[in-house]
Protein backbone atom coordinates (compact mmCIF):
# COMPACT_ATOMS: atom_id res chain seq x y z
CA UNK A 1 0.00 0.00 0.00
CA UNK A 2 2.69 2.50 1.04
CA UNK A 3 4.70 1.56 -2.04
CA UNK A 4 1.67 2.10 -4.29
CA UNK A 5 0.99 5.51 -2.77
CA UNK A 6 4.64 6.47 -3.26
CA UNK A 7 4.58 5.38 -6.92
CA UNK A 8 1.42 7.39 -7.64
CA UNK A 9 2.84 10.44 -5.85
CA UNK A 10 6.16 10.19 -7.71
CA UNK A 11 4.36 9.92 -11.04
CA UNK A 12 2.22 12.98 -10.31
CA UNK A 13 5.16 15.03 -9.03
CA UNK A 14 7.04 14.41 -12.30
CA UNK A 15 4.14 16.11 -14.10
CA UNK A 16 3.20 18.74 -11.52
CA UNK A 17 5.62 19.56 -8.78
CA UNK A 18 3.88 22.17 -6.62
CA UNK A 19 2.35 21.40 -3.25
CA UNK A 20 -1.43 21.89 -3.30
CA UNK A 21 -2.79 23.49 -0.12
CA UNK A 22 -6.05 21.66 -0.32
CA UNK A 23 -7.93 18.96 -2.15
CA UNK A 24 -11.55 18.95 -3.21
CA UNK A 25 -13.64 15.95 -4.24
CA UNK A 26 -16.38 16.95 -6.66
CA UNK A 27 -19.62 15.02 -6.35
CA UNK A 28 -22.25 14.06 -8.93
CA UNK A 29 -23.37 17.04 -10.99
CA UNK A 30 -20.81 19.39 -9.41
CA UNK A 31 -18.15 18.87 -12.05
CA UNK A 32 -18.44 22.36 -13.53
CA UNK A 33 -16.86 23.70 -10.34
CA UNK A 34 -13.60 23.09 -12.21
CA UNK A 35 -14.42 26.18 -14.31
CA UNK A 36 -13.56 28.21 -11.22
CA UNK A 37 -10.02 26.83 -11.22
CA UNK A 38 -7.20 28.49 -13.07
CA UNK A 39 -6.05 25.12 -14.41
CA UNK A 40 -2.34 24.38 -14.55
CA UNK A 41 -2.32 20.62 -15.14
CA UNK A 42 -4.84 17.84 -15.68
CA UNK A 43 -3.91 14.21 -15.14
CA UNK A 44 -6.41 11.50 -16.15
CA UNK A 45 -6.84 8.82 -13.50
CA UNK A 46 -6.09 6.15 -16.07
CA UNK A 47 -2.51 7.46 -16.40
CA UNK A 48 -1.74 7.40 -12.68
CA UNK A 49 -0.24 4.18 -11.31
CA UNK A 50 -2.69 2.20 -9.12
CA UNK A 51 -5.56 4.69 -9.55
CA UNK A 52 -8.93 3.11 -10.26
CA UNK A 53 -10.88 4.51 -13.23
CA UNK A 54 -14.31 6.11 -12.78
CA UNK A 55 -17.25 4.54 -14.63
CA UNK A 56 -20.24 6.73 -13.71
CA UNK A 57 -21.91 9.31 -15.89
CA UNK A 58 -21.27 12.77 -14.43
CA UNK A 59 -17.82 11.76 -13.16
CA UNK A 60 -15.08 12.51 -15.65
CA UNK A 61 -12.08 10.97 -13.94
CA UNK A 62 -9.05 13.22 -13.60
CA UNK A 63 -6.98 15.16 -11.12
CA UNK A 64 -6.99 18.88 -11.83
CA UNK A 65 -4.22 21.04 -10.44
CA UNK A 66 -4.39 24.80 -10.43
CA UNK A 67 -5.10 27.99 -8.56
CA UNK A 68 -8.32 29.17 -6.99
CA UNK A 69 -8.76 32.22 -4.76
CA UNK A 70 -5.01 32.58 -4.51
CA UNK A 71 -4.44 28.99 -3.35
CA UNK A 72 -2.92 26.02 -5.08
CA UNK A 73 -5.53 23.30 -5.11
CA UNK A 74 -6.10 19.83 -6.50
CA UNK A 75 -9.59 18.74 -7.52
CA UNK A 76 -10.78 15.20 -8.03
CA UNK A 77 -13.17 15.43 -10.96
CA UNK A 78 -14.79 12.05 -10.51
CA UNK A 79 -14.62 9.74 -7.53
CA UNK A 80 -14.98 6.03 -6.89
CA UNK A 81 -17.96 4.29 -5.34
CA UNK A 82 -18.40 0.94 -3.68
CA UNK A 83 -21.33 0.12 -6.00
CA UNK A 84 -19.01 0.27 -9.01
CA UNK A 85 -17.31 -2.83 -7.67
CA UNK A 86 -14.18 -1.21 -6.27
CA UNK A 87 -12.84 -2.32 -2.91
CA UNK A 88 -12.92 0.21 -0.08
CA UNK A 89 -9.13 0.32 -0.38
CA UNK A 90 -9.36 1.38 -4.04
CA UNK A 91 -12.02 3.98 -3.28
CA UNK A 92 -9.85 5.77 -0.74
CA UNK A 93 -6.53 5.39 -2.57
CA UNK A 94 -6.72 8.86 -4.21
CA UNK A 95 -7.35 10.49 -0.83
CA UNK A 96 -4.16 8.93 0.50
CA UNK A 97 -2.29 10.15 -2.57
CA UNK A 98 -3.61 13.71 -2.09
CA UNK A 99 -2.42 13.66 1.52
CA UNK A 100 1.07 12.64 0.39
CA UNK A 101 1.02 15.37 -2.25
CA UNK A 102 0.86 17.69 0.74
CA UNK A 103 -2.74 18.91 1.10
CA UNK A 104 -3.61 20.38 4.52
CA UNK A 105 -7.41 20.32 4.15
CA UNK A 106 -9.90 18.12 2.30
CA UNK A 107 -13.20 19.45 0.99
CA UNK A 108 -15.76 16.84 -0.04
CA UNK A 109 -19.04 17.24 -1.88
CA UNK A 110 -21.80 14.90 -2.91
CA UNK A 111 -25.37 14.57 -4.09
CA UNK A 112 -27.68 13.18 -1.43
CA UNK A 113 -31.30 12.27 -0.84
CA UNK A 114 -33.17 14.01 1.98
CA UNK A 115 -34.89 12.20 4.79
CA UNK A 116 -35.21 15.27 7.04
CA UNK A 117 -38.76 16.51 6.38
CA UNK A 118 -37.55 20.14 6.41
CA UNK A 119 -35.24 19.62 3.43
CA UNK A 120 -36.11 20.19 -0.22
CA UNK A 121 -34.49 19.59 -3.59
CA UNK A 122 -31.71 22.11 -4.21
CA UNK A 123 -30.83 22.65 -0.55
CA UNK A 124 -27.19 22.69 0.47
CA UNK A 125 -26.44 20.73 3.64
CA UNK A 126 -23.27 21.10 5.67
CA UNK A 127 -22.38 17.62 6.88
CA UNK A 128 -21.90 17.92 10.64
CA UNK A 129 -21.51 14.19 11.28
CA UNK A 130 -22.09 10.85 9.60
CA UNK A 131 -23.26 7.32 10.13
CA UNK A 132 -21.03 4.88 8.27
CA UNK A 133 -22.48 1.61 9.49
CA UNK A 134 -24.40 0.84 6.29
CA UNK A 135 -21.25 0.93 4.16
CA UNK A 136 -17.94 -0.96 4.58
CA UNK A 137 -15.25 0.73 6.67
CA UNK A 138 -12.19 1.41 4.47
CA UNK A 139 -9.79 0.82 7.37
CA UNK A 140 -10.72 -2.86 7.74
CA UNK A 141 -7.58 -4.94 7.15
CA UNK A 142 -3.94 -4.26 7.93
CA UNK A 143 -3.33 -0.90 9.56
CA UNK A 144 -0.43 1.12 8.21
CA UNK A 145 0.86 3.12 11.15
CA UNK A 146 2.62 5.44 8.72
CA UNK A 147 -0.89 6.52 7.66
CA UNK A 148 -2.58 6.62 11.05
CA UNK A 149 -3.64 4.73 14.17
CA UNK A 150 -5.46 1.37 14.32
CA UNK A 151 -8.41 2.90 16.16
CA UNK A 152 -8.92 6.49 14.99
CA UNK A 153 -11.07 8.84 17.05
CA UNK A 154 -14.16 9.93 15.10
CA UNK A 155 -15.66 12.46 17.51
CA UNK A 156 -15.17 15.38 15.12
CA UNK A 157 -14.73 14.07 11.57
CA UNK A 158 -16.00 17.37 10.12
CA UNK A 159 -14.03 20.21 11.65
CA UNK A 160 -16.08 22.72 13.60
CA UNK A 161 -13.84 25.65 12.67
CA UNK A 162 -14.43 24.94 8.96
CA UNK A 163 -18.18 24.52 9.49
CA UNK A 164 -18.31 27.83 11.36
CA UNK A 165 -16.39 29.61 8.60
CA UNK A 166 -18.85 28.38 5.97
CA UNK A 167 -21.85 29.35 8.12
CA UNK A 168 -20.44 32.85 8.49
CA UNK A 169 -19.85 33.11 4.74
CA UNK A 170 -23.41 31.90 4.04
CA UNK A 171 -24.86 34.45 6.46
CA UNK A 172 -22.87 37.24 4.86
CA UNK A 173 -23.85 36.22 1.31
CA UNK A 174 -27.46 35.53 2.26
CA UNK A 175 -27.27 31.88 1.26
CA UNK A 176 -29.58 29.52 3.14
CA UNK A 177 -27.89 26.42 4.47
CA UNK A 178 -29.09 23.26 6.12
CA UNK A 179 -26.92 21.11 8.31
CA UNK A 180 -27.18 17.50 9.30
CA UNK A 181 -26.05 13.93 9.52
CA UNK A 182 -25.12 12.08 6.31
CA UNK A 183 -25.82 8.37 6.21
CA UNK A 184 -23.69 6.37 3.80
CA UNK A 185 -25.14 3.38 1.99
CA UNK A 186 -23.58 1.20 -0.71
CA UNK A 187 -26.18 1.76 -3.41
CA UNK A 188 -26.61 1.47 -6.35
CA UNK A 189 -30.33 1.20 -5.65
CA UNK A 190 -31.96 4.30 -4.25
CA UNK A 191 -33.66 3.42 -0.98
CA UNK A 192 -37.06 1.83 -0.57
CA UNK A 193 -39.66 3.87 1.29
CA UNK A 194 -39.04 1.72 4.36
CA UNK A 195 -35.27 2.29 4.12
CA UNK A 196 -35.62 6.08 3.91
CA UNK A 197 -37.76 5.93 7.08
CA UNK A 198 -35.18 3.70 8.77
CA UNK A 199 -32.43 6.22 7.92
CA UNK A 200 -34.48 9.01 9.51
CA UNK A 201 -35.05 6.83 12.58
CA UNK A 202 -31.30 6.14 12.80
CA UNK A 203 -30.65 9.86 13.09
CA UNK A 204 -29.87 10.71 9.48
CA UNK A 205 -30.87 13.87 7.63
CA UNK A 206 -29.59 12.83 4.22
CA UNK A 207 -28.40 9.65 2.53
CA UNK A 208 -25.85 9.01 -0.19
CA UNK A 209 -23.48 6.51 -1.74
CA UNK A 210 -20.12 8.18 -1.20
CA UNK A 211 -18.05 10.49 0.99
CA UNK A 212 -17.89 8.62 4.28
CA UNK A 213 -15.13 6.21 3.26
CA UNK A 214 -13.06 9.13 1.95
CA UNK A 215 -13.65 11.07 5.17
CA UNK A 216 -12.72 8.14 7.42
CA UNK A 217 -9.46 7.80 5.50
CA UNK A 218 -8.74 11.51 5.81
CA UNK A 219 -9.44 11.47 9.56
CA UNK A 220 -7.19 8.40 9.89
CA UNK A 221 -4.35 10.49 8.40
CA UNK A 222 -5.13 13.55 10.53
CA UNK A 223 -6.44 15.57 7.59
CA UNK A 224 -9.10 18.21 8.46
CA UNK A 225 -12.32 17.76 6.47
CA UNK A 226 -15.23 19.95 5.44
CA UNK A 227 -18.10 18.33 3.53
CA UNK A 228 -21.30 19.48 1.91
CA UNK A 229 -24.24 17.68 0.32
CA UNK A 230 -26.50 18.97 -2.40
CA UNK A 231 -29.99 17.65 -1.75
CA UNK A 232 -31.08 16.21 -5.08
CA UNK A 233 -34.20 14.28 -4.13
CA UNK A 234 -36.59 13.77 -1.26
CA UNK A 235 -36.67 10.19 -0.02
CA UNK A 236 -39.62 10.28 2.35
CA UNK A 237 -42.59 11.24 0.23
CA UNK A 238 -46.22 10.26 -0.16
CA UNK A 239 -46.53 10.70 -3.91
CA UNK A 240 -45.63 8.01 -6.43
CA UNK A 241 -42.72 9.81 -8.12
CA UNK A 242 -39.55 7.84 -8.84
CA UNK A 243 -35.96 9.05 -8.37
CA UNK A 244 -33.65 8.96 -11.40
CA UNK A 245 -29.93 9.60 -11.77
CA UNK A 246 -30.71 12.28 -14.40
CA UNK A 247 -32.85 14.15 -11.89
CA UNK A 248 -30.10 13.92 -9.29
CA UNK A 249 -27.54 15.36 -11.74
CA UNK A 250 -29.88 18.20 -12.77
CA UNK A 251 -30.71 19.16 -9.17
CA UNK A 252 -27.00 19.24 -8.31
CA UNK A 253 -26.32 21.48 -11.32
CA UNK A 254 -29.08 23.86 -10.23
CA UNK A 255 -27.60 24.18 -6.75
CA UNK A 256 -24.07 24.68 -8.06
CA UNK A 257 -23.96 28.53 -8.11
CA UNK A 258 -24.34 28.81 -4.32
CA UNK A 259 -22.08 25.82 -3.80
CA UNK A 260 -19.39 27.61 -5.83
CA UNK A 261 -19.75 30.86 -3.89
CA UNK A 262 -19.40 29.13 -0.53
CA UNK A 263 -16.50 26.88 -1.46
CA UNK A 264 -14.54 29.59 -3.30
CA UNK A 265 -14.87 31.94 -0.34
CA UNK A 266 -13.93 29.18 2.11
CA UNK A 267 -10.81 28.46 0.07
CA UNK A 268 -9.97 32.18 0.01
CA UNK A 269 -10.19 32.30 3.81
CA UNK A 270 -8.12 29.18 4.52
N1 LIG B 1 -30.16 7.85 -1.86
C1 LIG B 1 -28.89 7.45 -1.96
N2 LIG B 1 -27.97 8.12 -2.65
C2 LIG B 1 -28.34 9.23 -3.27
C3 LIG B 1 -29.65 9.71 -3.20
C4 LIG B 1 -30.62 8.97 -2.47
O1 LIG B 1 -31.82 9.32 -2.38
N3 LIG B 1 -29.69 10.86 -3.93
C5 LIG B 1 -28.44 11.08 -4.41
N4 LIG B 1 -27.62 10.11 -4.01
GROMACS .gro file of N, CA, C and O and ligand atoms in nm, residues 111-114 185 189-191 196 207-209 232-233 243 248, ligand 1:
model
   74
  111UNK      N    1  -2.393   1.445  -0.391
  111UNK     CA    2  -2.537   1.457  -0.409
  111UNK      C    3  -2.601   1.361  -0.311
  111UNK      O    4  -2.552   1.249  -0.292
  112UNK      N    5  -2.708   1.404  -0.244
  112UNK     CA    6  -2.768   1.318  -0.143
  112UNK      C    7  -2.920   1.330  -0.146
  112UNK      O    8  -2.976   1.432  -0.189
  113UNK      N    9  -2.985   1.226  -0.097
  113UNK     CA   10  -3.130   1.227  -0.084
  113UNK      C   11  -3.168   1.273   0.056
  113UNK      O   12  -3.102   1.237   0.153
  114UNK      N   13  -3.274   1.352   0.066
  114UNK     CA   14  -3.317   1.401   0.198
  114UNK      C   15  -3.406   1.300   0.266
  114UNK      O   16  -3.491   1.236   0.202
  185UNK      N   17  -2.468   0.472   0.238
  185UNK     CA   18  -2.514   0.338   0.199
  185UNK      C   19  -2.430   0.294   0.078
  185UNK      O   20  -2.359   0.375   0.020
  189UNK      N   21  -2.889   0.090  -0.569
  189UNK     CA   22  -3.033   0.120  -0.565
  189UNK      C   23  -3.054   0.244  -0.478
  189UNK      O   24  -2.988   0.261  -0.376
  190UNK      N   25  -3.146   0.331  -0.519
  190UNK     CA   26  -3.196   0.430  -0.425
  190UNK      C   27  -3.275   0.351  -0.321
  190UNK      O   28  -3.310   0.236  -0.341
  191UNK      N   29  -3.307   0.416  -0.209
  191UNK     CA   30  -3.366   0.342  -0.098
  191UNK      C   31  -3.515   0.313  -0.123
  191UNK      O   32  -3.585   0.388  -0.191
  196UNK      N   33  -3.574   0.464   0.362
  196UNK     CA   34  -3.562   0.608   0.391
  196UNK      C   35  -3.612   0.637   0.533
  196UNK      O   36  -3.550   0.713   0.608
  207UNK      N   37  -2.901   1.096   0.281
  207UNK     CA   38  -2.840   0.965   0.253
  207UNK      C   39  -2.773   0.969   0.116
  207UNK      O   40  -2.825   1.029   0.023
  208UNK      N   41  -2.656   0.905   0.108
  208UNK     CA   42  -2.585   0.901  -0.019
  208UNK      C   43  -2.491   0.783  -0.027
  208UNK      O   44  -2.476   0.706   0.068
  209UNK      N   45  -2.428   0.770  -0.145
  209UNK     CA   46  -2.348   0.651  -0.174
  209UNK      C   47  -2.198   0.678  -0.177
  209UNK      O   48  -2.123   0.605  -0.242
  232UNK      N   49  -3.064   1.636  -0.370
  232UNK     CA   50  -3.108   1.621  -0.508
  232UNK      C   51  -3.242   1.549  -0.520
  232UNK      O   52  -3.299   1.541  -0.629
  233UNK      N   53  -3.290   1.495  -0.411
  233UNK     CA   54  -3.420   1.428  -0.413
  233UNK      C   55  -3.469   1.413  -0.270
  233UNK      O   56  -3.391   1.425  -0.176
  243UNK      N   57  -3.720   0.827  -0.838
  243UNK     CA   58  -3.596   0.905  -0.837
  243UNK      C   59  -3.506   0.850  -0.948
  243UNK      O   60  -3.485   0.730  -0.957
  248UNK      N   61  -3.112   1.364  -1.031
  248UNK     CA   62  -3.010   1.392  -0.929
  248UNK      C   63  -2.904   1.486  -0.988
  248UNK      O   64  -2.867   1.587  -0.927
  271LIG     N1   65  -3.016   0.785  -0.186
  271LIG     C1   66  -2.889   0.745  -0.196
  271LIG     N2   67  -2.797   0.812  -0.265
  271LIG     C2   68  -2.834   0.923  -0.327
  271LIG     C3   69  -2.965   0.971  -0.320
  271LIG     C4   70  -3.062   0.897  -0.247
  271LIG     O1   71  -3.182   0.932  -0.238
  271LIG     N3   72  -2.969   1.086  -0.393
  271LIG     C5   73  -2.844   1.108  -0.441
  271LIG     N4   74  -2.762   1.011  -0.401
   0.00000   0.00000   0.00000
